[in-house]
Amino acid sequence: MNKTTPALRKIAKRLILFEWPSVASSASAAASEDPVIERLRPRLRRLMGHGGTRALLARALIMASSEAPWLSAAFVTANGDLEGFERLKSEIAPTTFLEGRVIFLAQLLGLLVTFIGPTLTSGLVGEIWPHIALKERDFGTEQ
């Protein structure tokens, strides 16, 4: 089991709250659609192809399930889409749902750091979310 680091969780939560401004206060914001993943997906596919992206998402979901067991009810389809969250949103408290999504995204970012390194991961995030300062998306690069 690889637990997510506080730094990865902080970055993940920042991205989620930026994309879902009302997620912390609205149960309806805990929908199955994941705007962070939707914005990442095209760049991930360009970087590692369709199958690689699907495998990366599936691995991140499995790893996140060890910290948030309810995530094991979600899955990645053959097309690389995340499924199962729509049903879960009515069964899980919004704060628990948010924490699970943070863990999932943090695991995904951690896998990216492992596979492509902290500098490229930071660049990828900066390309999608340029408003996030470089110092706020430090994935372990030089201080």
PDB file of C-alpha atoms in Angstrom:
ATOM      1  CA  MET A   1       0.000   0.000   0.000  1.00  0.00           C
ATOM      2  CA  ASN A   2       1.402   3.391  -1.018  1.00  0.00           C
ATOM      3  CA  LYS A   3      -0.187   6.185   0.972  1.00  0.00           C
ATOM      4  CA  THR A   4      -0.383   9.540  -0.691  1.00  0.00           C
ATOM      5  CA  THR A   5       1.868  12.256   0.647  1.00  0.00           C
ATOM      6  CA  PRO A   6       0.488  15.438   2.206  1.00  0.00           C
ATOM      7  CA  ALA A   7       2.091  17.462  -0.610  1.00  0.00           C
ATOM      8  CA  LEU A   8       0.352  15.407  -3.316  1.00  0.00           C
ATOM      9  CA  ARG A   9      -2.951  15.634  -1.447  1.00  0.00           C
ATOM     10  CA  LYS A  10      -2.589  19.404  -1.193  1.00  0.00           C
ATOM     11  CA  ILE A  11      -1.993  19.760  -4.933  1.00  0.00           C
ATOM     12  CA  ALA A  12      -4.821  17.329  -5.742  1.00  0.00           C
ATOM     13  CA  LYS A  13      -7.275  19.138  -3.480  1.00  0.00           C
ATOM     14  CA  ARG A  14      -6.304  22.479  -5.001  1.00  0.00           C
ATOM     15  CA  LEU A  15      -7.015  21.176  -8.511  1.00  0.00           C
ATOM     16  CA  ILE A  16     -10.319  19.618  -7.480  1.00  0.00           C
ATOM     17  CA  LEU A  17     -11.534  22.717  -5.667  1.00  0.00           C
ATOM     18  CA  PHE A  18     -10.548  24.871  -8.623  1.00  0.00           C
ATOM     19  CA  GLU A  19     -12.533  22.695 -11.026  1.00  0.00           C
ATOM     20  CA  TRP A  20     -15.386  22.102  -8.583  1.00  0.00           C
ATOM     21  CA  PRO A  21     -15.746  25.386  -6.663  1.00  0.00           C
ATOM     22  CA  SER A  22     -18.791  24.177  -4.761  1.00  0.00           C
ATOM     23  CA  VAL A  23     -17.702  20.579  -4.154  1.00  0.00           C
ATOM     24  CA  ALA A  24     -17.044  21.117  -0.467  1.00  0.00           C
ATOM     25  CA  SER A  25     -20.493  22.572   0.171  1.00  0.00           C
ATOM     26  CA  SER A  26     -22.762  20.856  -2.331  1.00  0.00           C
ATOM     27  CA  ALA A  27     -23.786  17.222  -2.514  1.00  0.00           C
ATOM     28  CA  SER A  28     -24.788  17.786  -6.140  1.00  0.00           C
ATOM     29  CA  ALA A  29     -21.190  18.681  -6.970  1.00  0.00           C
ATOM     30  CA  ALA A  30     -20.160  15.127  -6.111  1.00  0.00           C
ATOM     31  CA  ALA A  31     -21.268  13.899  -9.510  1.00  0.00           C
ATOM     32  CA  SER A  32     -19.595  11.135 -11.431  1.00  0.00           C
ATOM     33  CA  GLU A  33     -18.081  13.544 -13.921  1.00  0.00           C
ATOM     34  CA  ASP A  34     -14.560  14.459 -12.953  1.00  0.00           C
ATOM     35  CA  PRO A  35     -13.447  17.697 -14.603  1.00  0.00           C
ATOM     36  CA  VAL A  36      -9.857  17.301 -13.377  1.00  0.00           C
ATOM     37  CA  ILE A  37      -9.499  13.899 -15.034  1.00  0.00           C
ATOM     38  CA  GLU A  38     -11.282  15.181 -18.148  1.00  0.00           C
ATOM     39  CA  ARG A  39      -8.733  17.979 -18.468  1.00  0.00           C
ATOM     40  CA  LEU A  40      -5.815  15.606 -17.830  1.00  0.00           C
ATOM     41  CA  ARG A  41      -7.007  12.802 -20.111  1.00  0.00           C
ATOM     42  CA  PRO A  42      -6.054  14.325 -23.530  1.00  0.00           C
ATOM     43  CA  ARG A  43      -2.528  15.094 -22.367  1.00  0.00           C
ATOM     44  CA  LEU A  44      -2.147  11.695 -20.731  1.00  0.00           C
ATOM     45  CA  ARG A  45      -3.271  10.015 -23.950  1.00  0.00           C
ATOM     46  CA  ARG A  46      -0.804  12.082 -25.942  1.00  0.00           C
ATOM     47  CA  LEU A  47       1.932  11.098 -23.501  1.00  0.00           C
ATOM     48  CA  MET A  48       1.227   7.381 -23.046  1.00  0.00           C
ATOM     49  CA  GLY A  49      -1.529   6.390 -25.438  1.00  0.00           C
ATOM     50  CA  HIS A  50      -5.043   5.168 -24.806  1.00  0.00           C
ATOM     51  CA  GLY A  51      -4.069   1.884 -23.157  1.00  0.00           C
ATOM     52  CA  GLY A  52      -1.412   3.495 -20.992  1.00  0.00           C
ATOM     53  CA  THR A  53      -3.851   6.134 -19.785  1.00  0.00           C
ATOM     54  CA  ARG A  54      -6.450   3.493 -18.959  1.00  0.00           C
ATOM     55  CA  ALA A  55      -3.857   1.444 -17.065  1.00  0.00           C
ATOM     56  CA  LEU A  56      -2.620   4.507 -15.174  1.00  0.00           C
ATOM     57  CA  LEU A  57      -6.156   5.478 -14.103  1.00  0.00           C
ATOM     58  CA  ALA A  58      -6.963   1.900 -13.097  1.00  0.00           C
ATOM     59  CA  ARG A  59      -3.767   1.586 -11.044  1.00  0.00           C
ATOM     60  CA  ALA A  60      -4.390   4.921  -9.312  1.00  0.00           C
ATOM     61  CA  LEU A  61      -7.924   3.797  -8.469  1.00  0.00           C
ATOM     62  CA  ILE A  62      -6.693   0.501  -7.006  1.00  0.00           C
ATOM     63  CA  MET A  63      -4.044   2.276  -4.941  1.00  0.00           C
ATOM     64  CA  ALA A  64      -6.538   4.880  -3.726  1.00  0.00           C
ATOM     65  CA  SER A  65      -8.967   2.131  -2.699  1.00  0.00           C
ATOM     66  CA  SER A  66      -6.552   1.051   0.020  1.00  0.00           C
ATOM     67  CA  GLU A  67      -6.992   4.468   1.675  1.00  0.00           C
ATOM     68  CA  ALA A  68     -10.654   5.015   0.766  1.00  0.00           C
ATOM     69  CA  PRO A  69     -12.253   1.548   0.482  1.00  0.00           C
ATOM     70  CA  TRP A  70     -15.477   2.892  -1.045  1.00  0.00           C
ATOM     71  CA  LEU A  71     -13.475   3.678  -4.200  1.00  0.00           C
ATOM     72  CA  SER A  72     -13.325  -0.055  -4.944  1.00  0.00           C
ATOM     73  CA  ALA A  73     -16.925   0.268  -6.201  1.00  0.00           C
ATOM     74  CA  ALA A  74     -15.700   2.551  -9.005  1.00  0.00           C
ATOM     75  CA  PHE A  75     -13.894   1.297 -12.094  1.00  0.00           C
ATOM     76  CA  VAL A  76     -12.214   2.343 -15.320  1.00  0.00           C
ATOM     77  CA  THR A  77     -14.010   1.275 -18.506  1.00  0.00           C
ATOM     78  CA  ALA A  78     -12.345  -0.084 -21.632  1.00  0.00           C
ATOM     79  CA  ASN A  79     -12.614   3.465 -23.038  1.00  0.00           C
ATOM     80  CA  GLY A  80     -10.725   4.846 -20.045  1.00  0.00           C
ATOM     81  CA  ASP A  81     -13.750   6.502 -18.457  1.00  0.00           C
ATOM     82  CA  LEU A  82     -14.356   6.466 -14.709  1.00  0.00           C
ATOM     83  CA  GLU A  83     -17.624   4.774 -13.764  1.00  0.00           C
ATOM     84  CA  GLY A  84     -19.456   4.057 -10.534  1.00  0.00           C
ATOM     85  CA  PHE A  85     -19.268   7.466  -8.908  1.00  0.00           C
ATOM     86  CA  GLU A  86     -22.834   8.473  -9.806  1.00  0.00           C
ATOM     87  CA  ARG A  87     -24.273   5.668  -7.690  1.00  0.00           C
ATOM     88  CA  LEU A  88     -21.854   6.348  -4.852  1.00  0.00           C
ATOM     89  CA  LYS A  89     -22.569  10.067  -4.581  1.00  0.00           C
ATOM     90  CA  SER A  90     -25.931   9.425  -2.927  1.00  0.00           C
ATOM     91  CA  GLU A  91     -24.462   6.872  -0.513  1.00  0.00           C
ATOM     92  CA  ILE A  92     -21.450   8.834   0.715  1.00  0.00           C
ATOM     93  CA  ALA A  93     -21.197  12.114   2.596  1.00  0.00           C
ATOM     94  CA  PRO A  94     -19.904  14.957   0.392  1.00  0.00           C
ATOM     95  CA  THR A  95     -16.797  15.449   2.538  1.00  0.00           C
ATOM     96  CA  THR A  96     -15.981  11.729   2.367  1.00  0.00           C
ATOM     97  CA  PHE A  97     -16.561  11.794  -1.385  1.00  0.00           C
ATOM     98  CA  LEU A  98     -14.240  14.785  -1.741  1.00  0.00           C
ATOM     99  CA  GLU A  99     -11.534  13.103   0.342  1.00  0.00           C
ATOM    100  CA  GLY A 100     -11.737   9.962  -1.798  1.00  0.00           C
ATOM    101  CA  ARG A 101     -11.426  11.986  -4.979  1.00  0.00           C
ATOM    102  CA  VAL A 102      -8.430  13.828  -3.499  1.00  0.00           C
ATOM    103  CA  ILE A 103      -6.781  10.504  -2.644  1.00  0.00           C
ATOM    104  CA  PHE A 104      -7.458   9.161  -6.151  1.00  0.00           C
ATOM    105  CA  LEU A 105      -6.028  12.241  -7.862  1.00  0.00           C
ATOM    106  CA  ALA A 106      -3.031  12.302  -5.499  1.00  0.00           C
ATOM    107  CA  GLN A 107      -2.309   8.664  -6.374  1.00  0.00           C
ATOM    108  CA  LEU A 108      -2.574   9.496 -10.077  1.00  0.00           C
ATOM    109  CA  LEU A 109      -0.186  12.430  -9.693  1.00  0.00           C
ATOM    110  CA  GLY A 110       2.175  10.234  -7.667  1.00  0.00           C
ATOM    111  CA  LEU A 111       2.226   7.642 -10.443  1.00  0.00           C
ATOM    112  CA  LEU A 112       2.992  10.372 -12.966  1.00  0.00           C
ATOM    113  CA  VAL A 113       5.896  11.551 -10.814  1.00  0.00           C
ATOM    114  CA  THR A 114       7.167   7.965 -10.695  1.00  0.00           C
ATOM    115  CA  PHE A 115       6.877   7.396 -14.448  1.00  0.00           C
ATOM    116  CA  ILE A 116       7.797  10.756 -15.976  1.00  0.00           C
ATOM    117  CA  GLY A 117       9.470  12.557 -13.080  1.00  0.00           C
ATOM    118  CA  PRO A 118       8.601  15.598 -10.994  1.00  0.00           C
ATOM    119  CA  THR A 119       9.680  18.209 -13.544  1.00  0.00           C
ATOM    120  CA  LEU A 120       7.528  16.851 -16.378  1.00  0.00           C
ATOM    121  CA  THR A 121       4.595  16.269 -14.013  1.00  0.00           C
ATOM    122  CA  SER A 122       4.837  19.869 -12.825  1.00  0.00           C
ATOM    123  CA  GLY A 123       4.989  21.043 -16.440  1.00  0.00           C
ATOM    124  CA  LEU A 124       1.952  18.958 -17.368  1.00  0.00           C
ATOM    125  CA  VAL A 125      -0.068  20.409 -14.486  1.00  0.00           C
ATOM    126  CA  GLY A 126       1.168  23.905 -15.321  1.00  0.00           C
ATOM    127  CA  GLU A 127       0.152  23.490 -18.958  1.00  0.00           C
ATOM    128  CA  ILE A 128      -3.418  22.668 -17.921  1.00  0.00           C
ATOM    129  CA  TRP A 129      -3.666  24.991 -14.907  1.00  0.00           C
ATOM    130  CA  PRO A 130      -1.269  27.890 -15.625  1.00  0.00           C
ATOM    131  CA  HIS A 131      -2.710  29.967 -12.771  1.00  0.00           C
ATOM    132  CA  ILE A 132      -1.145  27.586 -10.239  1.00  0.00           C
ATOM    133  CA  ALA A 133       2.267  28.969  -9.372  1.00  0.00           C
ATOM    134  CA  LEU A 134       5.323  26.780  -9.871  1.00  0.00           C
ATOM    135  CA  LYS A 135       6.063  26.749  -6.131  1.00  0.00           C
ATOM    136  CA  GLU A 136       2.528  25.460  -5.478  1.00  0.00           C
ATOM    137  CA  ARG A 137       2.976  22.509  -7.820  1.00  0.00           C
ATOM    138  CA  ASP A 138       6.270  21.228  -6.477  1.00  0.00           C
ATOM    139  CA  PHE A 139       6.347  17.481  -7.063  1.00  0.00           C
ATOM    140  CA  GLY A 140       9.776  17.054  -5.557  1.00  0.00           C
ATOM    141  CA  THR A 141      11.786  19.205  -7.928  1.00  0.00           C
ATOM    142  CA  GLU A 142      14.849  21.063  -6.747  1.00  0.00           C
ATOM    143  CA  GLN A 143      14.178  23.658  -4.077  1.00  0.00           C
TER     144      GLN A 143
END
